[in-house]
Coordinates of C-alpha atoms and ligand atoms in Angstrom, one line a residue:
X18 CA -54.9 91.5 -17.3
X19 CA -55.9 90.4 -13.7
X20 CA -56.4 87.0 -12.4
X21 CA -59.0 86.0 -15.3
X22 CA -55.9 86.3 -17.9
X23 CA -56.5 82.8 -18.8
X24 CA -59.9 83.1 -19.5
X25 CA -61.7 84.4 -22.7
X26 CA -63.4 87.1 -20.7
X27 CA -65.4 88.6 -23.5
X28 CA -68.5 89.6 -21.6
X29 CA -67.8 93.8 -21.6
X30 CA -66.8 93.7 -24.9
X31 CA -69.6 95.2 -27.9
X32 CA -69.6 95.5 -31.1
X33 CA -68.1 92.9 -33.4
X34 CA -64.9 94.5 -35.1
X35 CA -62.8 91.0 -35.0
X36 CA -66.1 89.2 -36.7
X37 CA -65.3 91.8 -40.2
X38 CA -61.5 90.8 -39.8
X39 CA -62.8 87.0 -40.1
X40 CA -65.6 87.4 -42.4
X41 CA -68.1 85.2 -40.0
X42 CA -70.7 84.5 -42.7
X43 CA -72.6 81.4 -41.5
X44 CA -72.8 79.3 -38.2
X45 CA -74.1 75.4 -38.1
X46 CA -75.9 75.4 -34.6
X47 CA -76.1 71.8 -33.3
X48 CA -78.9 71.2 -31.1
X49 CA -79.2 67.6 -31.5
X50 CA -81.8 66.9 -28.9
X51 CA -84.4 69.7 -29.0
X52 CA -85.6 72.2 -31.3
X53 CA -85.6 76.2 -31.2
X54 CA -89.0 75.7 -32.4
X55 CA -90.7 74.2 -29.6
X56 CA -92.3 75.7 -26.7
X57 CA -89.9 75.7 -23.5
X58 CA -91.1 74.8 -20.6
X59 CA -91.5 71.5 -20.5
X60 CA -90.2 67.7 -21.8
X61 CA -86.7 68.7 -23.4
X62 CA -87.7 72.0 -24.2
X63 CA -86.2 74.7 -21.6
X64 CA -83.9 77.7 -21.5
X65 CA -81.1 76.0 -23.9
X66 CA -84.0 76.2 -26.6
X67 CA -84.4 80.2 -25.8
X68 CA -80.6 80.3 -25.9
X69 CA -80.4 79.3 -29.2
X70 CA -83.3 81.4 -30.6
X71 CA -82.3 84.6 -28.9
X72 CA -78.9 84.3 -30.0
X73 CA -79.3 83.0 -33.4
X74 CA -82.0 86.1 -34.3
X75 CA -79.2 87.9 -33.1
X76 CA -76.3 87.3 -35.3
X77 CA -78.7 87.1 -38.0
X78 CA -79.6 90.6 -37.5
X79 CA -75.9 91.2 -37.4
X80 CA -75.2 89.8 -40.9
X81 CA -74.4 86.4 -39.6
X82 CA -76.7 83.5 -41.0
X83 CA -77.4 80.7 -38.7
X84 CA -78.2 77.3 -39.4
X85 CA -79.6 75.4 -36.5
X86 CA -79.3 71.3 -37.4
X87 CA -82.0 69.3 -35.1
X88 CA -83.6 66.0 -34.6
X89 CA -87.1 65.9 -37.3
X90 CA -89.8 65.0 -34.2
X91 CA -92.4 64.3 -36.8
X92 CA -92.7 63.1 -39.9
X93 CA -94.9 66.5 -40.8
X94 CA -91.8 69.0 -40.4
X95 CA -90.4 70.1 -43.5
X96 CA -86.4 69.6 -44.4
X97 CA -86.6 73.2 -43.1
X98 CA -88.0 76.1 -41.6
X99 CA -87.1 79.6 -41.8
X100 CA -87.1 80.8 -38.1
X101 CA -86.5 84.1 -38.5
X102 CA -84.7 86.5 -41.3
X103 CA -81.4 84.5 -41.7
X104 CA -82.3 81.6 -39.0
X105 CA -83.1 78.4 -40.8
X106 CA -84.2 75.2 -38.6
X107 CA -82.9 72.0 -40.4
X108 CA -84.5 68.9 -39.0
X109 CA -82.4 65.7 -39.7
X110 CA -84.3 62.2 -39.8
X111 CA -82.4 60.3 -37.0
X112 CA -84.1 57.3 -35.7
X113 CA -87.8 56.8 -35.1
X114 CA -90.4 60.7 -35.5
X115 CA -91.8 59.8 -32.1
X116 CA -91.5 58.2 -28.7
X117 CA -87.4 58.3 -28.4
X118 CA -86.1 59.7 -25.5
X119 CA -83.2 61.7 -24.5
X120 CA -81.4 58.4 -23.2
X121 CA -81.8 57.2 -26.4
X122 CA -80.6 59.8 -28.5
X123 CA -77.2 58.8 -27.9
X124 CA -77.4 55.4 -30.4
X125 CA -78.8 57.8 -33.4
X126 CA -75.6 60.2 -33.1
X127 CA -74.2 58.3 -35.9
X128 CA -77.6 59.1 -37.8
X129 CA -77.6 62.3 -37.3
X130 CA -73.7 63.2 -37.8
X131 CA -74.6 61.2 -41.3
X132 CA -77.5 64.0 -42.0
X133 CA -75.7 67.2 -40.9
X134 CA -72.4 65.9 -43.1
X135 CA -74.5 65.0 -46.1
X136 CA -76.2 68.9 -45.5
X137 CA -73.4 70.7 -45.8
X138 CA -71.6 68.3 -48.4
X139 CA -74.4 69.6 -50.9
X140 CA -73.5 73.0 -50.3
X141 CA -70.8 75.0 -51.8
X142 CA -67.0 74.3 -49.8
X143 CA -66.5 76.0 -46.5
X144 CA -70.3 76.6 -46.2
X145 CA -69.8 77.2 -42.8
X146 CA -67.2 79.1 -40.8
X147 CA -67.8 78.1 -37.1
X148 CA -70.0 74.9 -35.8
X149 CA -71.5 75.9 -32.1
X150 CA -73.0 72.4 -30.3
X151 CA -75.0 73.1 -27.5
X152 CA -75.2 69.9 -24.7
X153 CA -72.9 67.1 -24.9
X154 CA -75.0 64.9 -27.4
X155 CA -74.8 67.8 -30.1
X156 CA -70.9 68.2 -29.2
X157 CA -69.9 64.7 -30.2
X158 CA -71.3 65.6 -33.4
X159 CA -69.5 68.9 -33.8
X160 CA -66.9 67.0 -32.9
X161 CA -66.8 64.8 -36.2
X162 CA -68.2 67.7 -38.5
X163 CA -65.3 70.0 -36.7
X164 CA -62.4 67.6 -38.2
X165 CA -64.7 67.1 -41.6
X166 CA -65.1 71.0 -42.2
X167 CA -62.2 72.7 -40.7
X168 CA -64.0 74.6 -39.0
X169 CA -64.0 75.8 -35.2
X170 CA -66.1 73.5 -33.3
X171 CA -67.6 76.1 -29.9
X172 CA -69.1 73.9 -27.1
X173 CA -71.9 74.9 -24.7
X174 CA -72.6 72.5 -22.1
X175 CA -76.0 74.1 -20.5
X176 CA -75.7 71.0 -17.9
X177 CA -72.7 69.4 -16.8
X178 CA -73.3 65.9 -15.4
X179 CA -70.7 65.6 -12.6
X180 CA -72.7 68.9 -11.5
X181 CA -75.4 67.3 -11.4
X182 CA -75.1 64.0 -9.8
X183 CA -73.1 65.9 -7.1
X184 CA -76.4 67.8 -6.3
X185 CA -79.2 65.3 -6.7
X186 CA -82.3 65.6 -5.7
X187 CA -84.1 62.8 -3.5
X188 CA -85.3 59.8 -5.7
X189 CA -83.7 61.5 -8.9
X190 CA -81.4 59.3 -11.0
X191 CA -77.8 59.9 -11.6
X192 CA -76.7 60.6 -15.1
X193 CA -74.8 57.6 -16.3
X194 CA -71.0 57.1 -16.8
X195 CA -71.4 57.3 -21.0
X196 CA -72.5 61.0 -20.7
X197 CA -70.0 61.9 -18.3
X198 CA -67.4 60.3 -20.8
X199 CA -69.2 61.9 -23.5
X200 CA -68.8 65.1 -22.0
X201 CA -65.0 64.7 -21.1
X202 CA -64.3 63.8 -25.0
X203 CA -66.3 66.9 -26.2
X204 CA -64.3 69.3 -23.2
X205 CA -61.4 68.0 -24.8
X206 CA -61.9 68.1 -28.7
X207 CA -63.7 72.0 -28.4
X208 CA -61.9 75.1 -29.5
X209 CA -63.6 76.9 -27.6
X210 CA -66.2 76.4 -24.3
X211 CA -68.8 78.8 -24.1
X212 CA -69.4 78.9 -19.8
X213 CA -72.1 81.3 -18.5
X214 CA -70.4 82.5 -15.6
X215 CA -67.1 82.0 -13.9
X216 CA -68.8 79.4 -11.2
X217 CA -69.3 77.0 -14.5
X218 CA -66.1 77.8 -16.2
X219 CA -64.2 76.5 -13.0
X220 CA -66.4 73.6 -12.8
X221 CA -65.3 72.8 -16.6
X222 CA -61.7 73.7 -15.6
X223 CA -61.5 71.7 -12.3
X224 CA -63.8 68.9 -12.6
X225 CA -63.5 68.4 -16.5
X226 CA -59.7 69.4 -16.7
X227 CA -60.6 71.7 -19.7
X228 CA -58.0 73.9 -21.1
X229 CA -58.5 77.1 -19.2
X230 CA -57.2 79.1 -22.0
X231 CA -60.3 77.7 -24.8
X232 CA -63.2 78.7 -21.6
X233 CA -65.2 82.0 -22.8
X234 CA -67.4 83.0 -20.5
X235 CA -70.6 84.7 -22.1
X236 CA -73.0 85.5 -19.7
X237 CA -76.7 84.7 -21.7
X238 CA -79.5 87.7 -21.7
X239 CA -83.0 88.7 -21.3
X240 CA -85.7 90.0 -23.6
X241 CA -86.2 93.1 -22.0
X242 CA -89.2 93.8 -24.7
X243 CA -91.1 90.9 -23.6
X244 CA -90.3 90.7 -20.0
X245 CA -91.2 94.1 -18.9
X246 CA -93.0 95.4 -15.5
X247 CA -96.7 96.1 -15.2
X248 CA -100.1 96.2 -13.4
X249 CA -100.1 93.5 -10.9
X250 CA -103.4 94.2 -10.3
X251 CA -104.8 93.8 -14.2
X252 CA -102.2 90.7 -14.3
X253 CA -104.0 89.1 -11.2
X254 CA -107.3 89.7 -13.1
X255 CA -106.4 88.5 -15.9
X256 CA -105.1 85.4 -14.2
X257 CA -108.3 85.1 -12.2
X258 CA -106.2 85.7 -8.8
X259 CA -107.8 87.7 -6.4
X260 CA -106.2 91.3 -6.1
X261 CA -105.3 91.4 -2.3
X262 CA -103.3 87.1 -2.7
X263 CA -100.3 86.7 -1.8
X264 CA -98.7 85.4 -4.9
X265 CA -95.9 82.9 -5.4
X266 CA -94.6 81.4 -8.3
X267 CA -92.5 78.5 -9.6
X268 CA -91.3 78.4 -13.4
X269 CA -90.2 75.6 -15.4
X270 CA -90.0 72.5 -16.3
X271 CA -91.3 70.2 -13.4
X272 CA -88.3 67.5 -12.5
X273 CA -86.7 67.0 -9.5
X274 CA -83.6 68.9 -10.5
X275 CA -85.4 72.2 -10.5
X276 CA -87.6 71.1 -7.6
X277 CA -90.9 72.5 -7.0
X278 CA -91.5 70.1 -3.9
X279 CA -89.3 72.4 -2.1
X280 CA -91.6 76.0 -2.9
X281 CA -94.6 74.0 -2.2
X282 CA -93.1 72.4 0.9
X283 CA -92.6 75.8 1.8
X284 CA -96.1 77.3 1.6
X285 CA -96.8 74.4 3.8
X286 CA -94.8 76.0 6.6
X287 CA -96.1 79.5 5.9
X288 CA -99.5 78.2 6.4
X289 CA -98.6 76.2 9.7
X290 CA -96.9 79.2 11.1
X291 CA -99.7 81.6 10.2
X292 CA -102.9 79.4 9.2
X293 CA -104.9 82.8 8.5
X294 CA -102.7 83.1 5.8
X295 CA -104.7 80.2 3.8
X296 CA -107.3 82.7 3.1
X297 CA -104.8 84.8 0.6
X298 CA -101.8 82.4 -0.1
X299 CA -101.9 81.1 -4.0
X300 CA -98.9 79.0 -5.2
X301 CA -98.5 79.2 -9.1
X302 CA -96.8 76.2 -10.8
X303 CA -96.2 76.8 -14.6
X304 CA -94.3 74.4 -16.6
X305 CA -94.8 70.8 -18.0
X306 CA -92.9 67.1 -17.5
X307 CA -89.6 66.7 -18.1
X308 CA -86.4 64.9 -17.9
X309 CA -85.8 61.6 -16.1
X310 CA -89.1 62.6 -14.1
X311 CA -92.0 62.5 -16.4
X312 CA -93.9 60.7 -13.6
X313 CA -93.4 64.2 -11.7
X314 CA -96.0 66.6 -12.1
X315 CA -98.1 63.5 -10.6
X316 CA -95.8 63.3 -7.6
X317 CA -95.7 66.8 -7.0
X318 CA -99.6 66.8 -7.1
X319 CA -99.3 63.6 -4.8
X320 CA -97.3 66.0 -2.4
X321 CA -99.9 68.8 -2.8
X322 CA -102.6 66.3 -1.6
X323 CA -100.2 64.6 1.1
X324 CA -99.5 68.2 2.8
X325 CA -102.9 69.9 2.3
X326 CA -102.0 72.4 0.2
X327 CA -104.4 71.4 -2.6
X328 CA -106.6 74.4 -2.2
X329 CA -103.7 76.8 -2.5
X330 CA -101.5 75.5 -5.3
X331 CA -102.4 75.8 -8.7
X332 CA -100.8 74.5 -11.8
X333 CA -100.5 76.0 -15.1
X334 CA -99.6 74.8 -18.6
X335 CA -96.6 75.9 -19.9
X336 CA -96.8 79.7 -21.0
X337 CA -95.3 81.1 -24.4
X338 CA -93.3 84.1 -23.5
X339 CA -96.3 87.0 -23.5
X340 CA -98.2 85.0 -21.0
X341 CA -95.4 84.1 -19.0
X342 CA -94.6 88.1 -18.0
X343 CA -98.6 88.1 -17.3
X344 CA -97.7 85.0 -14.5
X345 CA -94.2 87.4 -13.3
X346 CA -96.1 90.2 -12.8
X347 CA -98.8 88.9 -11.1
X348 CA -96.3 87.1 -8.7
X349 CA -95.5 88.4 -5.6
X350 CA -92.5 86.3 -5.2
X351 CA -90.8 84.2 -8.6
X352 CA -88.9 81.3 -6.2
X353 CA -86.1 79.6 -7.9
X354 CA -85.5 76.2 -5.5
X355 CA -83.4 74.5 -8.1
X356 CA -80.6 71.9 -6.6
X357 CA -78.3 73.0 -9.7
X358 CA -78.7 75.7 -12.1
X359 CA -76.1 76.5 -14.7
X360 CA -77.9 79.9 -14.8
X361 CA -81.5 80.1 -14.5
X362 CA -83.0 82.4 -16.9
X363 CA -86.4 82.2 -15.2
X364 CA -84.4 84.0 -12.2
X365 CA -83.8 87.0 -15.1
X366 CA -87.1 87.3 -16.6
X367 CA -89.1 87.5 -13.3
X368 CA -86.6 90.4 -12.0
X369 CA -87.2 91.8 -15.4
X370 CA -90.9 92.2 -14.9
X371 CA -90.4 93.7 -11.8
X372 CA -90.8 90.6 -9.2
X373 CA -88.1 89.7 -6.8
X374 CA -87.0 86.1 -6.9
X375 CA -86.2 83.8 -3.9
X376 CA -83.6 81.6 -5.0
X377 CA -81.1 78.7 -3.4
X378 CA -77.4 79.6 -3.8
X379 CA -76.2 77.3 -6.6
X380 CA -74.6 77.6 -9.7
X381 CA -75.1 80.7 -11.5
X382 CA -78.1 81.6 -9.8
X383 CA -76.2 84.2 -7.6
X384 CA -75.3 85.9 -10.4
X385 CA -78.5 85.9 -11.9
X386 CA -80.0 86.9 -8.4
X387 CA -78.4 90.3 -6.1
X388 CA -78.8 89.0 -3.1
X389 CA -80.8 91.2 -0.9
X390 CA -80.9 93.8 -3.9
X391 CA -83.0 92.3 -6.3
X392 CA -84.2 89.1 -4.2
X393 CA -82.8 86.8 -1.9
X394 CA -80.2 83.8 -1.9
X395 CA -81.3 80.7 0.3
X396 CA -78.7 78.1 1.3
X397 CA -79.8 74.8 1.1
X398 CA -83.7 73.4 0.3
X399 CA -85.1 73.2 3.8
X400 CA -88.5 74.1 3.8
X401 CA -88.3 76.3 6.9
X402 CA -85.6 78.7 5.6
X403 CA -87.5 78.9 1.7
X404 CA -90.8 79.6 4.2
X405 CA -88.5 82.5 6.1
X406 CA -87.2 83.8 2.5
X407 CA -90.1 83.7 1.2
X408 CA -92.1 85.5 3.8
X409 CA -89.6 88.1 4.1
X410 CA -90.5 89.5 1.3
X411 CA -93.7 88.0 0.3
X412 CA -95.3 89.0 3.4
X413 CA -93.5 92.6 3.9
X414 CA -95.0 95.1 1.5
X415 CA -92.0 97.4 1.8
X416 CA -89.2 95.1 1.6
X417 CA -90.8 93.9 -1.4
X418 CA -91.4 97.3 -3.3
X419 CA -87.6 98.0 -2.6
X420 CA -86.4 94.5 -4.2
X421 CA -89.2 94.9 -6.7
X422 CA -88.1 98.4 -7.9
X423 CA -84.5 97.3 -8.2
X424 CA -85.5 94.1 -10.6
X425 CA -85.3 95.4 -13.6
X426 CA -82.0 96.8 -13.5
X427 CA -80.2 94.0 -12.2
X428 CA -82.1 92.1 -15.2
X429 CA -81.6 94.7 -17.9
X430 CA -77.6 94.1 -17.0
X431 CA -77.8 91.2 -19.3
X432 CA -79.1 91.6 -23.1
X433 CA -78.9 89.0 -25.6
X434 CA -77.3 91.4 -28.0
X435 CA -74.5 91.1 -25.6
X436 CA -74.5 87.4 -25.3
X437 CA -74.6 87.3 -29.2
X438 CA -71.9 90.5 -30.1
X439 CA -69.6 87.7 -27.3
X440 CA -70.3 84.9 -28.8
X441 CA -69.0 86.4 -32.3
X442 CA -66.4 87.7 -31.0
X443 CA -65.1 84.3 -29.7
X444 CA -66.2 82.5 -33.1
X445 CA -64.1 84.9 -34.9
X446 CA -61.0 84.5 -32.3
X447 CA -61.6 80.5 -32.5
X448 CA -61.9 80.8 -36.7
X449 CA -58.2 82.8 -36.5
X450 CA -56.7 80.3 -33.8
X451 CA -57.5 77.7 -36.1
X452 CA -56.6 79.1 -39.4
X453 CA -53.2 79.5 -37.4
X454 CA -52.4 76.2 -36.5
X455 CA -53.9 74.6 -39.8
X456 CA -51.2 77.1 -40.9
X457 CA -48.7 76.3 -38.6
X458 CA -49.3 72.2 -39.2
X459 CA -48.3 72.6 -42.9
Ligands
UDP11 N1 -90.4 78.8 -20.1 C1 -91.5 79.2 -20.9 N2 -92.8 78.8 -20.5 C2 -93.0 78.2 -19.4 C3 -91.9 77.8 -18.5 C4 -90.6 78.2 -19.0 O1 -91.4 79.8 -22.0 O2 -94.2 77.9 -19.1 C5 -89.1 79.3 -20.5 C6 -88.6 80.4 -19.7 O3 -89.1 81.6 -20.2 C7 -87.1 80.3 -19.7 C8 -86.9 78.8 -20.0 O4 -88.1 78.3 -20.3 O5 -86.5 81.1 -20.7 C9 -86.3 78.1 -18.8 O6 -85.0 78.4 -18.7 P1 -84.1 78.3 -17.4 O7 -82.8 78.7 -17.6 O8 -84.8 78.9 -16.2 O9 -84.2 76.7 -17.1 P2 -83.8 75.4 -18.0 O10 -85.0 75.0 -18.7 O11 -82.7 75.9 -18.9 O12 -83.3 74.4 -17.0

């Protein structure tokens, strides 16, 4: 009921009692262009990969066994890896180990399609019950393996690329006509299309013309057990920040998309307005190349040097998960500058350890962020309003403990167990729609 009738709403629902009525026994996960085994933060490797393992652990804890097909990186990996109890990772040779980049991956789809059919064709029939492709490139091959397995083929698109090019960032490349075509073939062909919030499922109904009937929206979680608050103080030390900084942080993989210029442009300001400031101001930059930028990290340093902010900014690797709540908690301010943001799951695991988050007001990000409850919203990239935000509540010890204290709740409204309990829900209510009209057809 209400004006979402035409959407899948499944986000309040629990529990999995349609999933039984199904008899959801095995997903193929098709993640064509990264693997759930590498560390996010950097290259390909980002929240999609977190999706997918936080999901997939998930279902498999709920009785449903996932098997996540990917790209073989290396020539080491084996056939495949067991990820967790009921997770396997099954790497498929397509096109050369090394050195072949996302553009690329589009002329191996045939490869790979070949090796994820020939998988399953060694397995007993109807192996599978449900194939879920995440990003475009995996959905024209869920596409294929949909019509060879009659099966349910569920689409998440993580980035859209009209979205994108409609929010570019300075010097950054469009995303070419073939993906955009790519995406409108897999919008069209998908059962069902997983969106994160409503912002993205418009975007997929209005600029993509999908079906608003086959949109779910599943909002995605947070691991509250990992991303928890603590001492600021012994994460400073620990970090070999000095107790009394003022600390702000960017996360994530450094590309012109998710544009770190802008915090560091920012600190520039802070410092011209109040140059007594430099004594305490550190700027945290964790996260690795990426994307159509690898010459980034190089550029951004470029800027550093160009703006004098060299002795302030610091850049870090990029974390696995236990060291990445040390760098949240020892942050002052987590600021989120990205031009587009399906979500922004960095947003939720900084509020999760107790730090506010500055962030700009697109796509999901105001879901992800209570404006002036849990951090603060910033319209546009200009580096005077991110140095207002950010001194706002950087700079004003009360403002920040009241943002900081509410965090965590905002963040601990989203659990992966939630994301996964919808996302079986809408496998098992794709499964039944499409039992019905294979019925129907004959
Ligand atoms: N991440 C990480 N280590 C890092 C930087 C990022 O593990 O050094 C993870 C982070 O925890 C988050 C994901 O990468 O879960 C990034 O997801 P987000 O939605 O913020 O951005 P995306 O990569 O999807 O664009």
């Amino acid at each position: 009921p209400g004006p979402d009738r035409s959407l899948h709403t499944a986000t309040s629902r629990d529990g999995i009692p349609s999933q039984a009525a199904h008899r959801l026994r095995r997903v193929a996960v098709l993640s064509v262009h990264t693997s759930p085994l590498e560390q996010p933060g950097t290259g390909d490797a980002g929240g999609m990969n977190v999706y997918i393992v936080q999901t997939a652990t998930r279902m498999a804890e709920r009785g449903v066994a996932v098997e996540v097909f990917t790209r073989a990186t290396s020539s080491d990996l084996p056939p495949s890896v067991e990820l967790a109890p009921g997770v396997t990772v099954r790497h498929v040779a397509a096109g050369p180990f090394e050195r072949l980049g996302r553009t690329e991956l589009p002329a191996q789809l045939c490869a790979f399609t070949a090796g994820v059919l020939r998988a399953e064709a060694r397995q007993e029939p109807g192996h599978y019950d449900v194939v879920h492709s995440h990003y475009w490139l995996s959905g024209q091959v869920g596409w294929l393996a949909r019509d060879r397995w009659g099966v349910p083929l569920v689409h998440t698109a993580h980035t859209l690329a009209k979205v994108k090019n409609a929010a570019l960032a300075d010097g950054d490349r469009p995303e070419p006509r073939s993906r955009v075509i790519g995406e409108e073939q897999v919008v069209a062909e998908a059962d069902r299309l997983v969106a994160n919030t409503r912002v993205e499922a418009d975007e997929l109904i209005q600029l993509y013309q999908a079906d608003p009937a086959k949109v779910l929206i599943v909002p995605p979680g947070v691991d509250v057990d990992r991303f928890t608050p603590g001492d600021q103080a012994a994460a400073r030390a620990e970090l070999g920040l000095p107790p009394h900084a003022v600390v702000l942080a960017f996360v994530g993989r450094i590309q012109p998309l998710k544009a770190p210029d802008v915090l560091v442009r920012a600190a520039a300001e802070m410092l011209a307005r109040q140059p007594e400031l430099r004594e305490r101001l550190v700027v945290l930059v964790v996260g690795g190349p990426s994307g159509n930028g690898l010459d980034q990290p190089e550029a951004l340093r470029a800027l550093v040097a160009a703006l004098g902010v060299g002795d302030v900014v610091r850049f870090l690797p990029p974390q696995p998960g236990p060291d990445l709540a040390r760098v949240y908690r020892a942050a002052d301010v987590v600021a989120v500058p990205s031009h587009n943001e399906s979500f922004g799951l960095v947003a939720l695991e900084a509020q999760a350890c107790g730090t506010p988050v500055v962030a700009a007001r697109v796509g999901g990000l105001p879901v992800a962020v209570a404006d002036g409850s849990s951090g603060l919203l910033v319209r546009g990239h200009h580096p005077v309003d991110w140095a207002r935000a950010l001194e706002r509540v950087a700079l004003r010890p009360g403002y920040r403990a009241q943002l900081a204290a509410n965090a965590p709740g905002h963040a601990r409204g989203f659990s992966w167990d939630r994301t996964a309990a919808a996302l079986l829900t809408g496998y098992a209510e794709a499964a039944g729609a499409f039992t019905a009209s294979l019925r129907s057809a004959q």
